[in-house]
mmCIF file of C-alpha atoms and ligand atoms in Angstrom:
data_model
loop_
_atom_site.group_PDB
_atom_site.id
_atom_site.type_symbol
_atom_site.label_atom_id
_atom_site.label_comp_id
_atom_site.label_asym_id
_atom_site.label_seq_id
_atom_site.Cartn_x
_atom_site.Cartn_y
_atom_site.Cartn_z
ATOM 1 C CA UNK A 1 0.000 0.000 0.000
ATOM 2 C CA UNK A 2 1.132 3.535 -0.722
ATOM 3 C CA UNK A 3 2.954 5.650 1.829
ATOM 4 C CA UNK A 4 0.698 7.969 3.851
ATOM 5 C CA UNK A 5 0.147 11.291 2.124
ATOM 6 C CA UNK A 6 2.589 13.739 3.627
ATOM 7 C CA UNK A 7 0.826 17.003 4.333
ATOM 8 C CA UNK A 8 3.444 19.644 5.117
ATOM 9 C CA UNK A 9 3.550 20.269 8.856
ATOM 10 C CA UNK A 10 3.654 23.990 9.682
ATOM 11 C CA UNK A 11 6.201 23.542 12.440
ATOM 12 C CA UNK A 12 7.976 26.908 12.141
ATOM 13 C CA UNK A 13 5.820 28.537 14.769
ATOM 14 C CA UNK A 14 4.874 25.576 16.919
ATOM 15 C CA UNK A 15 7.159 24.815 19.858
ATOM 16 C CA UNK A 16 8.954 21.684 18.837
ATOM 17 C CA UNK A 17 7.961 19.379 21.699
ATOM 18 C CA UNK A 18 6.276 16.775 19.493
ATOM 19 C CA UNK A 19 7.748 14.798 16.618
ATOM 20 C CA UNK A 20 4.558 14.774 14.622
ATOM 21 C CA UNK A 21 3.371 12.417 11.944
ATOM 22 C CA UNK A 22 2.764 14.357 8.715
ATOM 23 C CA UNK A 23 -0.880 13.420 8.722
ATOM 24 C CA UNK A 24 -3.716 15.911 9.189
ATOM 25 C CA UNK A 25 -7.371 15.084 9.701
ATOM 26 C CA UNK A 26 -10.320 17.208 8.778
ATOM 27 C CA UNK A 27 -13.336 15.257 9.939
ATOM 28 C CA UNK A 28 -14.280 12.312 12.095
ATOM 29 C CA UNK A 29 -17.259 10.056 12.557
ATOM 30 C CA UNK A 30 -17.374 7.221 15.067
ATOM 31 C CA UNK A 31 -14.124 5.289 14.745
ATOM 32 C CA UNK A 32 -13.239 6.864 11.360
ATOM 33 C CA UNK A 33 -11.006 9.814 10.711
ATOM 34 C CA UNK A 34 -10.777 11.461 7.313
ATOM 35 C CA UNK A 35 -7.768 13.347 5.994
ATOM 36 C CA UNK A 36 -8.031 16.595 4.093
ATOM 37 C CA UNK A 37 -7.862 14.591 0.847
ATOM 38 C CA UNK A 38 -10.721 12.351 1.956
ATOM 39 C CA UNK A 39 -8.737 9.268 2.930
ATOM 40 C CA UNK A 40 -10.331 7.187 5.735
ATOM 41 C CA UNK A 41 -8.417 5.809 8.719
ATOM 42 C CA UNK A 42 -9.658 3.398 11.349
ATOM 43 C CA UNK A 43 -8.994 5.137 14.650
ATOM 44 C CA UNK A 44 -7.778 2.736 17.326
ATOM 45 C CA UNK A 45 -6.078 5.382 19.417
ATOM 46 C CA UNK A 46 -8.984 7.792 19.898
ATOM 47 C CA UNK A 47 -6.836 10.835 20.672
ATOM 48 C CA UNK A 48 -5.031 8.683 23.280
ATOM 49 C CA UNK A 49 -8.157 7.318 24.999
ATOM 50 C CA UNK A 50 -9.990 10.640 24.814
ATOM 51 C CA UNK A 51 -12.634 10.098 22.108
ATOM 52 C CA UNK A 52 -14.202 7.250 24.085
ATOM 53 C CA UNK A 53 -17.555 7.781 22.380
ATOM 54 C CA UNK A 54 -15.979 8.146 18.938
ATOM 55 C CA UNK A 55 -15.798 11.254 16.815
ATOM 56 C CA UNK A 56 -18.827 13.477 16.315
ATOM 57 C CA UNK A 57 -21.065 11.659 18.803
ATOM 58 C CA UNK A 58 -24.502 13.267 18.224
ATOM 59 C CA UNK A 59 -25.245 13.780 21.932
ATOM 60 C CA UNK A 60 -21.914 15.490 22.573
ATOM 61 C CA UNK A 61 -22.268 17.661 19.480
ATOM 62 C CA UNK A 62 -25.761 18.674 20.588
ATOM 63 C CA UNK A 63 -24.590 19.408 24.139
ATOM 64 C CA UNK A 64 -21.868 21.754 22.845
ATOM 65 C CA UNK A 65 -24.269 23.518 20.488
ATOM 66 C CA UNK A 66 -27.004 23.963 23.094
ATOM 67 C CA UNK A 67 -24.662 25.264 25.776
ATOM 68 C CA UNK A 68 -22.680 27.428 23.334
ATOM 69 C CA UNK A 69 -25.824 29.405 22.603
ATOM 70 C CA UNK A 70 -26.557 29.955 26.295
ATOM 71 C CA UNK A 71 -23.401 30.568 28.311
ATOM 72 C CA UNK A 72 -19.732 29.591 28.008
ATOM 73 C CA UNK A 73 -18.000 30.936 31.034
ATOM 74 C CA UNK A 74 -18.677 32.842 34.205
ATOM 75 C CA UNK A 75 -16.235 32.266 37.074
ATOM 76 C CA UNK A 76 -15.910 29.982 40.032
ATOM 77 C CA UNK A 77 -16.839 32.910 42.228
ATOM 78 C CA UNK A 78 -20.399 32.079 41.111
ATOM 79 C CA UNK A 79 -22.466 28.957 41.594
ATOM 80 C CA UNK A 80 -22.316 26.824 38.454
ATOM 81 C CA UNK A 81 -25.311 24.467 38.281
ATOM 82 C CA UNK A 82 -23.599 22.285 35.660
ATOM 83 C CA UNK A 83 -20.838 21.493 38.181
ATOM 84 C CA UNK A 84 -23.442 20.368 40.678
ATOM 85 C CA UNK A 85 -24.969 18.041 38.089
ATOM 86 C CA UNK A 86 -21.722 16.512 36.859
ATOM 87 C CA UNK A 87 -20.342 16.200 40.397
ATOM 88 C CA UNK A 88 -23.520 14.421 41.464
ATOM 89 C CA UNK A 89 -23.172 11.985 38.567
ATOM 90 C CA UNK A 90 -19.477 11.329 39.250
ATOM 91 C CA UNK A 91 -19.808 10.921 43.011
ATOM 92 C CA UNK A 92 -22.843 8.653 42.642
ATOM 93 C CA UNK A 93 -20.903 6.507 40.166
ATOM 94 C CA UNK A 94 -17.677 6.362 42.168
ATOM 95 C CA UNK A 95 -18.743 6.386 45.824
ATOM 96 C CA UNK A 96 -16.455 9.375 46.422
ATOM 97 C CA UNK A 97 -17.875 12.554 47.926
ATOM 98 C CA UNK A 98 -16.509 15.715 46.348
ATOM 99 C CA UNK A 99 -15.098 16.884 43.025
ATOM 100 C CA UNK A 100 -12.764 19.633 41.796
ATOM 101 C CA UNK A 101 -13.002 20.285 38.054
ATOM 102 C CA UNK A 102 -9.951 20.983 35.895
ATOM 103 C CA UNK A 103 -9.106 21.487 32.221
ATOM 104 C CA UNK A 104 -6.718 18.557 31.936
ATOM 105 C CA UNK A 105 -5.484 15.374 33.508
ATOM 106 C CA UNK A 106 -2.290 16.786 34.901
ATOM 107 C CA UNK A 107 -4.200 19.537 36.727
ATOM 108 C CA UNK A 108 -6.375 16.873 38.323
ATOM 109 C CA UNK A 109 -3.140 15.231 39.521
ATOM 110 C CA UNK A 110 -1.956 18.582 40.912
ATOM 111 C CA UNK A 111 -5.195 18.853 42.861
ATOM 112 C CA UNK A 112 -4.830 15.262 44.133
ATOM 113 C CA UNK A 113 -1.285 15.880 45.375
ATOM 114 C CA UNK A 114 -2.218 19.179 46.998
ATOM 115 C CA UNK A 115 -5.324 17.689 48.627
ATOM 116 C CA UNK A 116 -3.284 14.792 50.052
ATOM 117 C CA UNK A 117 -0.626 17.050 51.555
ATOM 118 C CA UNK A 118 -3.174 19.520 52.871
ATOM 119 C CA UNK A 119 -5.141 16.692 54.474
ATOM 120 C CA UNK A 120 -2.167 15.755 56.647
ATOM 121 C CA UNK A 121 -1.262 19.385 57.295
ATOM 122 C CA UNK A 122 -4.792 20.089 58.518
ATOM 123 C CA UNK A 123 -4.507 17.049 60.809
ATOM 124 C CA UNK A 124 -1.409 18.515 62.422
ATOM 125 C CA UNK A 125 1.092 16.380 60.497
ATOM 126 C CA UNK A 126 2.706 18.880 58.101
ATOM 127 C CA UNK A 127 5.739 16.598 57.732
ATOM 128 C CA UNK A 128 3.665 14.095 55.759
ATOM 129 C CA UNK A 129 4.424 15.349 52.236
ATOM 130 C CA UNK A 130 5.879 12.342 50.391
ATOM 131 C CA UNK A 131 4.022 11.045 47.367
ATOM 132 C CA UNK A 132 5.060 7.501 46.448
ATOM 133 C CA UNK A 133 4.985 6.848 42.694
ATOM 134 C CA UNK A 134 6.043 3.950 40.482
ATOM 135 C CA UNK A 135 8.234 3.057 37.555
ATOM 136 C CA UNK A 136 6.421 3.173 34.246
ATOM 137 C CA UNK A 137 3.769 5.569 35.532
ATOM 138 C CA UNK A 138 2.585 8.671 33.737
ATOM 139 C CA UNK A 139 0.709 11.473 35.459
ATOM 140 C CA UNK A 140 1.068 14.362 33.031
ATOM 141 C CA UNK A 141 3.531 17.165 32.354
ATOM 142 C CA UNK A 142 3.300 19.789 35.065
ATOM 143 C CA UNK A 143 6.401 19.909 37.253
ATOM 144 C CA UNK A 144 4.692 18.123 40.125
ATOM 145 C CA UNK A 145 3.291 15.454 37.814
ATOM 146 C CA UNK A 146 6.646 14.692 36.174
ATOM 147 C CA UNK A 147 8.228 14.574 39.621
ATOM 148 C CA UNK A 148 5.504 12.194 40.770
ATOM 149 C CA UNK A 149 6.046 9.750 37.920
ATOM 150 C CA UNK A 150 9.822 10.105 38.065
ATOM 151 C CA UNK A 151 10.419 9.358 34.376
ATOM 152 C CA UNK A 152 13.998 10.630 33.918
ATOM 153 C CA UNK A 153 13.409 11.598 30.281
ATOM 154 C CA UNK A 154 10.625 13.984 31.290
ATOM 155 C CA UNK A 155 12.578 15.486 34.203
ATOM 156 C CA UNK A 156 15.916 16.112 32.538
ATOM 157 C CA UNK A 157 16.823 19.759 32.185
ATOM 158 C CA UNK A 158 14.005 21.043 34.336
ATOM 159 C CA UNK A 159 16.005 21.682 37.480
ATOM 160 C CA UNK A 160 16.599 19.573 40.548
ATOM 161 C CA UNK A 161 14.080 16.891 41.457
ATOM 162 C CA UNK A 162 11.455 18.285 43.814
ATOM 163 C CA UNK A 163 11.448 17.122 47.413
ATOM 164 C CA UNK A 164 8.501 15.048 48.545
ATOM 165 C CA UNK A 165 8.438 12.445 45.772
ATOM 166 C CA UNK A 166 9.541 8.843 46.172
ATOM 167 C CA UNK A 167 9.836 6.335 43.333
ATOM 168 C CA UNK A 168 9.531 2.586 43.605
ATOM 169 C CA UNK A 169 9.601 -0.328 41.177
ATOM 170 C CA UNK A 170 6.273 -1.550 39.804
ATOM 171 C CA UNK A 171 4.466 -4.126 41.956
ATOM 172 C CA UNK A 172 7.073 -4.618 44.696
ATOM 173 C CA UNK A 173 4.873 -4.922 47.769
ATOM 174 C CA UNK A 174 7.747 -5.389 50.211
ATOM 175 C CA UNK A 175 9.419 -2.290 48.820
ATOM 176 C CA UNK A 176 6.197 -0.342 49.280
ATOM 177 C CA UNK A 177 5.785 -1.566 52.875
ATOM 178 C CA UNK A 178 9.354 -0.517 53.621
ATOM 179 C CA UNK A 179 8.929 2.899 52.008
ATOM 180 C CA UNK A 180 5.775 4.006 53.844
ATOM 181 C CA UNK A 181 6.846 5.979 56.900
ATOM 182 C CA UNK A 182 6.148 9.035 59.036
ATOM 183 C CA UNK A 183 6.625 11.451 56.095
ATOM 184 C CA UNK A 184 4.397 9.580 53.633
ATOM 185 C CA UNK A 185 1.334 11.485 52.465
ATOM 186 C CA UNK A 186 -0.011 9.269 49.703
ATOM 187 C CA UNK A 187 0.552 6.429 47.286
ATOM 188 C CA UNK A 188 -0.221 7.379 43.689
ATOM 189 C CA UNK A 189 -0.761 4.778 40.982
ATOM 190 C CA UNK A 190 -2.675 3.964 37.820
ATOM 191 C CA UNK A 191 -4.627 0.705 38.392
ATOM 192 C CA UNK A 192 -3.735 -0.058 34.776
ATOM 193 C CA UNK A 193 -0.703 1.877 33.567
ATOM 194 C CA UNK A 194 -1.335 3.579 30.224
ATOM 195 C CA UNK A 195 1.776 5.184 28.747
ATOM 196 C CA UNK A 196 3.905 2.634 30.593
ATOM 197 C CA UNK A 197 2.598 -0.061 28.250
ATOM 198 C CA UNK A 198 -0.824 -1.231 29.477
ATOM 199 C CA UNK A 199 0.442 -2.825 32.672
ATOM 200 C CA UNK A 200 -2.175 -3.896 35.193
ATOM 201 C CA UNK A 201 -1.518 -3.987 38.945
ATOM 202 C CA UNK A 202 -2.282 -7.428 40.375
ATOM 203 C CA UNK A 203 -5.510 -7.508 42.431
ATOM 204 C CA UNK A 204 -3.747 -8.862 45.503
ATOM 205 C CA UNK A 205 -1.176 -6.038 45.468
ATOM 206 C CA UNK A 206 -3.865 -3.364 45.201
ATOM 207 C CA UNK A 207 -5.739 -4.891 48.137
ATOM 208 C CA UNK A 208 -2.539 -5.067 50.183
ATOM 209 C CA UNK A 209 -1.761 -1.418 49.363
ATOM 210 C CA UNK A 210 -5.267 -0.421 50.466
ATOM 211 C CA UNK A 211 -4.739 -2.236 53.785
ATOM 212 C CA UNK A 212 -1.336 -0.650 54.248
ATOM 213 C CA UNK A 213 -2.854 2.787 53.628
ATOM 214 C CA UNK A 214 -5.591 2.130 56.184
ATOM 215 C CA UNK A 215 -3.057 1.003 58.786
ATOM 216 C CA UNK A 216 -0.790 4.010 58.293
ATOM 217 C CA UNK A 217 -3.254 6.808 57.505
ATOM 218 C CA UNK A 218 -1.716 7.097 54.041
ATOM 219 C CA UNK A 219 -4.038 8.299 51.293
ATOM 220 C CA UNK A 220 -4.455 6.121 48.222
ATOM 221 C CA UNK A 221 -4.679 8.088 44.973
ATOM 222 C CA UNK A 222 -5.710 6.374 41.755
ATOM 223 C CA UNK A 223 -4.898 8.026 38.485
ATOM 224 C CA UNK A 224 -7.749 6.769 36.316
ATOM 225 C CA UNK A 225 -7.258 9.449 33.692
ATOM 226 C CA UNK A 226 -6.622 6.826 31.016
ATOM 227 C CA UNK A 227 -7.983 3.570 32.477
ATOM 228 C CA UNK A 228 -11.154 5.056 33.981
ATOM 229 C CA UNK A 229 -14.617 5.903 32.643
ATOM 230 C CA UNK A 230 -15.319 2.590 30.965
ATOM 231 C CA UNK A 231 -12.002 1.962 29.207
ATOM 232 C CA UNK A 232 -11.391 -1.377 30.950
ATOM 233 C CA UNK A 233 -14.981 -2.621 30.767
ATOM 234 C CA UNK A 234 -15.962 -1.358 34.223
ATOM 235 C CA UNK A 235 -16.741 2.295 34.870
ATOM 236 C CA UNK A 236 -13.529 2.588 36.903
ATOM 237 C CA UNK A 237 -10.606 0.201 36.502
ATOM 238 C CA UNK A 238 -10.274 -0.340 40.261
ATOM 239 C CA UNK A 239 -13.796 -1.794 40.329
ATOM 240 C CA UNK A 240 -12.254 -5.003 39.002
ATOM 241 C CA UNK A 241 -10.690 -5.384 42.455
ATOM 242 C CA UNK A 242 -12.868 -5.670 45.516
ATOM 243 C CA UNK A 243 -11.675 -3.949 48.662
ATOM 244 C CA UNK A 244 -9.275 -1.554 46.961
ATOM 245 C CA UNK A 245 -11.201 1.712 46.651
ATOM 246 C CA UNK A 246 -9.225 4.966 46.538
ATOM 247 C CA UNK A 247 -9.365 8.014 48.799
ATOM 248 C CA UNK A 248 -8.699 10.302 45.863
ATOM 249 C CA UNK A 249 -9.121 9.626 42.141
ATOM 250 C CA UNK A 250 -8.341 11.600 39.028
ATOM 251 C CA UNK A 251 -10.229 11.321 35.744
ATOM 252 C CA UNK A 252 -9.986 13.295 32.502
ATOM 253 C CA UNK A 253 -9.467 12.043 28.906
ATOM 254 C CA UNK A 254 -12.839 10.330 28.229
ATOM 255 C CA UNK A 255 -14.646 12.750 30.555
ATOM 256 C CA UNK A 256 -15.124 15.405 27.878
ATOM 257 C CA UNK A 257 -14.902 13.056 24.892
ATOM 258 C CA UNK A 258 -12.447 15.543 23.362
ATOM 259 C CA UNK A 259 -13.527 18.707 25.128
ATOM 260 C CA UNK A 260 -10.846 19.600 27.712
ATOM 261 C CA UNK A 261 -12.175 18.642 31.127
ATOM 262 C CA UNK A 262 -10.745 16.723 34.059
ATOM 263 C CA UNK A 263 -11.709 16.075 37.637
ATOM 264 C CA UNK A 264 -10.189 15.235 40.985
ATOM 265 C CA UNK A 265 -12.582 13.235 43.161
ATOM 266 C CA UNK A 266 -12.070 12.576 46.846
ATOM 267 C CA UNK A 267 -13.712 11.352 50.000
ATOM 268 C CA UNK A 268 -14.894 14.161 52.256
ATOM 269 C CA UNK A 269 -12.176 13.086 54.719
ATOM 270 C CA UNK A 270 -9.349 13.157 52.146
ATOM 271 C CA UNK A 271 -10.479 16.577 50.933
ATOM 272 C CA UNK A 272 -10.951 17.989 54.436
ATOM 273 C CA UNK A 273 -7.951 20.305 54.103
ATOM 274 C CA UNK A 274 -9.202 21.904 50.901
ATOM 275 C CA UNK A 275 -10.876 24.998 52.265
ATOM 276 C CA UNK A 276 -11.792 28.300 50.534
ATOM 277 C CA UNK A 277 -8.712 29.852 48.969
ATOM 278 C CA UNK A 278 -6.575 26.708 49.074
ATOM 279 C CA UNK A 279 -6.960 25.876 45.378
ATOM 280 C CA UNK A 280 -8.646 27.177 42.258
ATOM 281 C CA UNK A 281 -8.878 27.419 38.487
ATOM 282 C CA UNK A 282 -10.134 30.099 36.123
ATOM 283 C CA UNK A 283 -11.613 27.780 33.513
ATOM 284 C CA UNK A 284 -12.027 24.578 35.510
ATOM 285 C CA UNK A 285 -15.664 23.509 35.556
ATOM 286 C CA UNK A 286 -17.003 26.232 33.302
ATOM 287 C CA UNK A 287 -20.562 25.827 31.975
ATOM 288 C CA UNK A 288 -19.461 24.710 28.496
ATOM 289 C CA UNK A 289 -17.138 22.017 29.851
ATOM 290 C CA UNK A 290 -19.764 20.835 32.325
ATOM 291 C CA UNK A 291 -22.438 20.480 29.643
ATOM 292 C CA UNK A 292 -20.194 18.287 27.500
ATOM 293 C CA UNK A 293 -18.901 16.335 30.498
ATOM 294 C CA UNK A 294 -22.411 15.597 31.677
ATOM 295 C CA UNK A 295 -23.481 14.409 28.231
ATOM 296 C CA UNK A 296 -20.406 12.159 28.031
ATOM 297 C CA UNK A 297 -20.826 10.705 31.524
ATOM 298 C CA UNK A 298 -24.501 9.939 30.881
ATOM 299 C CA UNK A 299 -23.314 7.676 28.050
ATOM 300 C CA UNK A 300 -20.200 6.282 29.759
ATOM 301 C CA UNK A 301 -22.041 5.060 32.872
ATOM 302 C CA UNK A 302 -24.373 2.833 30.835
ATOM 303 C CA UNK A 303 -23.831 -0.818 31.806
ATOM 304 C CA UNK A 304 -24.545 -1.800 28.184
ATOM 305 C CA UNK A 305 -21.528 0.205 27.018
ATOM 306 C CA UNK A 306 -19.306 -1.502 29.586
ATOM 307 C CA UNK A 307 -20.622 -4.920 28.518
ATOM 308 C CA UNK A 308 -19.860 -3.954 24.918
ATOM 309 C CA UNK A 309 -16.298 -3.013 25.901
ATOM 310 C CA UNK A 310 -15.824 -6.405 27.558
ATOM 311 C CA UNK A 311 -17.164 -8.183 24.479
ATOM 312 C CA UNK A 312 -14.937 -6.315 22.014
ATOM 313 C CA UNK A 313 -11.974 -6.682 24.377
ATOM 314 C CA UNK A 314 -12.567 -10.441 24.529
ATOM 315 C CA UNK A 315 -12.541 -10.606 20.746
ATOM 316 C CA UNK A 316 -9.306 -8.607 20.537
ATOM 317 C CA UNK A 317 -7.689 -10.708 23.199
ATOM 318 C CA UNK A 318 -8.475 -13.925 21.371
ATOM 319 C CA UNK A 319 -7.413 -12.586 17.965
ATOM 320 C CA UNK A 320 -4.251 -10.897 19.207
ATOM 321 C CA UNK A 321 -3.227 -14.088 20.995
ATOM 322 C CA UNK A 322 -3.597 -15.780 17.606
ATOM 323 C CA UNK A 323 -1.342 -13.141 16.031
ATOM 324 C CA UNK A 324 1.209 -13.715 18.754
ATOM 325 C CA UNK A 325 1.198 -17.447 17.947
ATOM 326 C CA UNK A 326 1.565 -16.856 14.204
ATOM 327 C CA UNK A 327 4.099 -14.001 14.513
ATOM 328 C CA UNK A 328 6.257 -14.851 17.547
ATOM 329 C CA UNK A 329 9.075 -12.955 15.816
ATOM 330 C CA UNK A 330 6.968 -9.761 15.963
ATOM 331 C CA UNK A 331 4.462 -10.018 18.848
ATOM 332 C CA UNK A 332 5.805 -11.121 22.204
ATOM 333 C CA UNK A 333 3.043 -10.268 24.686
ATOM 334 C CA UNK A 334 -0.570 -9.112 24.906
ATOM 335 C CA UNK A 335 -1.443 -7.168 28.053
ATOM 336 C CA UNK A 336 -3.771 -4.593 29.545
ATOM 337 C CA UNK A 337 -7.427 -4.649 30.447
ATOM 338 C CA UNK A 338 -10.571 -4.069 28.405
ATOM 339 C CA UNK A 339 -9.892 -1.694 25.533
ATOM 340 C CA UNK A 340 -6.617 -0.499 27.019
ATOM 341 C CA UNK A 341 -4.630 -3.086 25.127
ATOM 342 C CA UNK A 342 -0.860 -3.327 24.996
ATOM 343 C CA UNK A 343 0.957 -5.346 22.367
ATOM 344 C CA UNK A 344 4.596 -5.822 23.258
ATOM 345 C CA UNK A 345 6.732 -6.201 20.171
ATOM 346 C CA UNK A 346 10.026 -7.786 19.224
ATOM 347 C CA UNK A 347 10.466 -5.229 16.429
ATOM 348 C CA UNK A 348 10.621 -1.428 17.052
ATOM 349 C CA UNK A 349 7.191 -0.121 18.061
ATOM 350 C CA UNK A 350 7.599 3.165 16.118
ATOM 351 C CA UNK A 351 8.118 1.178 12.919
ATOM 352 C CA UNK A 352 5.101 -0.977 13.682
ATOM 353 C CA UNK A 353 2.922 2.123 14.116
ATOM 354 C CA UNK A 354 4.084 3.218 10.660
ATOM 355 C CA UNK A 355 3.203 -0.196 9.195
ATOM 356 C CA UNK A 356 -0.237 0.145 10.768
ATOM 357 C CA UNK A 357 -0.637 3.664 9.340
ATOM 358 C CA UNK A 358 0.181 2.313 5.894
ATOM 359 C CA UNK A 359 -2.832 0.030 6.427
ATOM 360 C CA UNK A 360 -4.839 3.121 7.421
ATOM 361 C CA UNK A 361 -4.991 2.025 11.042
ATOM 362 C CA UNK A 362 -4.119 4.419 13.877
ATOM 363 C CA UNK A 363 -2.627 2.959 17.049
ATOM 364 C CA UNK A 364 -0.695 4.508 19.935
ATOM 365 C CA UNK A 365 2.825 3.894 21.146
ATOM 366 C CA UNK A 366 3.685 2.927 24.700
ATOM 367 C CA UNK A 367 6.535 2.164 27.062
ATOM 368 C CA UNK A 368 8.393 -1.151 27.103
ATOM 369 C CA UNK A 369 8.294 -1.287 23.266
ATOM 370 C CA UNK A 370 4.521 -1.695 23.229
ATOM 371 C CA UNK A 371 1.919 -0.369 20.899
ATOM 372 C CA UNK A 372 -1.465 0.370 22.445
ATOM 373 C CA UNK A 373 -4.919 -0.116 21.033
ATOM 374 C CA UNK A 374 -7.201 2.495 22.579
ATOM 375 C CA UNK A 375 -10.195 2.500 20.257
ATOM 376 C CA UNK A 376 -13.433 4.347 20.925
ATOM 377 C CA UNK A 377 -15.443 2.246 23.398
ATOM 378 C CA UNK A 378 -18.171 2.228 20.769
ATOM 379 C CA UNK A 379 -16.013 0.321 18.262
ATOM 380 C CA UNK A 380 -18.188 -2.296 16.527
ATOM 381 C CA UNK A 381 -17.277 -5.945 16.137
ATOM 382 C CA UNK A 382 -16.912 -5.416 12.369
ATOM 383 C CA UNK A 383 -14.494 -2.571 13.005
ATOM 384 C CA UNK A 384 -12.585 -4.728 15.484
ATOM 385 C CA UNK A 385 -12.309 -7.435 12.779
ATOM 386 C CA UNK A 386 -11.023 -4.862 10.340
ATOM 387 C CA UNK A 387 -8.464 -3.659 12.890
ATOM 388 C CA UNK A 388 -7.213 -7.214 13.406
ATOM 389 C CA UNK A 389 -6.845 -7.727 9.632
ATOM 390 C CA UNK A 390 -4.856 -4.514 9.396
ATOM 391 C CA UNK A 391 -2.716 -5.551 12.360
ATOM 392 C CA UNK A 392 -2.033 -8.890 10.698
ATOM 393 C CA UNK A 393 -0.767 -7.094 7.589
ATOM 394 C CA UNK A 394 1.309 -4.807 9.810
ATOM 395 C CA UNK A 395 2.837 -7.933 11.388
ATOM 396 C CA UNK A 396 3.692 -9.220 7.905
ATOM 397 C CA UNK A 397 5.319 -5.912 7.052
ATOM 398 C CA UNK A 398 7.288 -5.946 10.324
ATOM 399 C CA UNK A 399 8.470 -9.475 9.563
ATOM 400 C CA UNK A 400 9.567 -8.493 6.040
ATOM 401 C CA UNK A 401 11.376 -5.449 7.396
ATOM 402 C CA UNK A 402 13.184 -7.525 10.025
ATOM 403 C CA UNK A 403 14.246 -10.042 7.362
ATOM 404 C CA UNK A 404 15.462 -7.361 4.929
HETATM 405 C C1 PLP B 1 -2.956 11.501 29.779
HETATM 406 C C2 PLP B 1 -2.678 11.181 31.185
HETATM 407 C C3 PLP B 1 -2.377 12.182 32.122
HETATM 408 C C4 PLP B 1 -2.220 13.642 31.740
HETATM 409 O O1 PLP B 1 -3.372 14.192 31.200
HETATM 410 P P1 PLP B 1 -3.263 15.606 30.426
HETATM 411 O O2 PLP B 1 -4.683 15.922 30.076
HETATM 412 O O3 PLP B 1 -2.383 15.389 29.250
HETATM 413 O O4 PLP B 1 -2.676 16.583 31.364
HETATM 414 C C5 PLP B 1 -2.183 11.807 33.439
HETATM 415 N N1 PLP B 1 -2.284 10.526 33.815
HETATM 416 C C6 PLP B 1 -2.570 9.533 32.947
HETATM 417 C C7 PLP B 1 -2.688 8.125 33.436
HETATM 418 C C8 PLP B 1 -2.750 9.821 31.605
HETATM 419 O O5 PLP B 1 -2.982 8.843 30.731
#
């Protein structure tokens, strides 16, 4: 198949922090994206797990239009009824008590970290500031978030590491037990790591961490920005594990279906230090964002959607296992949960993404030489079949390339 059409990328005036694919889209519908010259791509990355309801979902489009004609923005100095509605939906769905709305995932993480530290401060333990994070995690790009995840590549050049952040290997329970001490504020983890390569925490470890937190008064923060809101086939990824609920949880990505909105949820107890003046945001929770978020959440909470995710995920799992058997020289592992799927490769993942693009299939990269499939949760079985066929041809191309 022909090379992807290379639209010139106007990079002269864009800060060069992304190495972009020379591919520009004009329009989207469901799991399809169309380039400016009308070429269709099957979208199995969904803006990195953002377009969970696909592109141009009629209810989201209508919600934007309706709200756009009424009111976009006021200020958080006023009561915003849309916040009340979305917070009610999110707390009812999660069992948490209160919500702070943000414009992005990383701001939700900022709020989580600040809430955790302030909780201990308000309890007379200001020394409890340490946030324990894990290898392979990703929490966003603000300075606190890159310090929390500890990824050296994202920290380099940005000054000394901040105090109050501790990094541990993934899933080393003894290491975690040893690390929790009198200065620990919180443990921060993604129940299923996204950028790190679709790695799932074992149920037993999550339960043990929850117990450890209860014993030590440590707050447990889940970053469900990527794995939450239906992505794994339950509304929240931690629901797969009984007895491992968080004190604080961040969501974003799917929450606005492409409109920038995030949220930090917490128990009333965990948020008890967050009093008037202690935090804020100009745009966070504005009426436009709330209208879209509410429309998205009304769809995402539907049990039928979650059942659909589990069905499509089961199909992928079976088919990708088949690919692994037929292409052991290309595919070495299938991991993840639901429609947060990681395919660990023996050949370079960047090249594999290019092979997939040549088949007009969009997939995401990931740590540990993985590619990720993060399709819209609404992906149909026919579209899943088509994705598998395209992946099979990408495997053939990877094999040819390796042999050349
Ligand atoms: C994407 C992501 C973030 C950061 O979200 P932004 O909206 O880019 O700030 C944080 N945590 C996880 C797990 C993510 O996948």
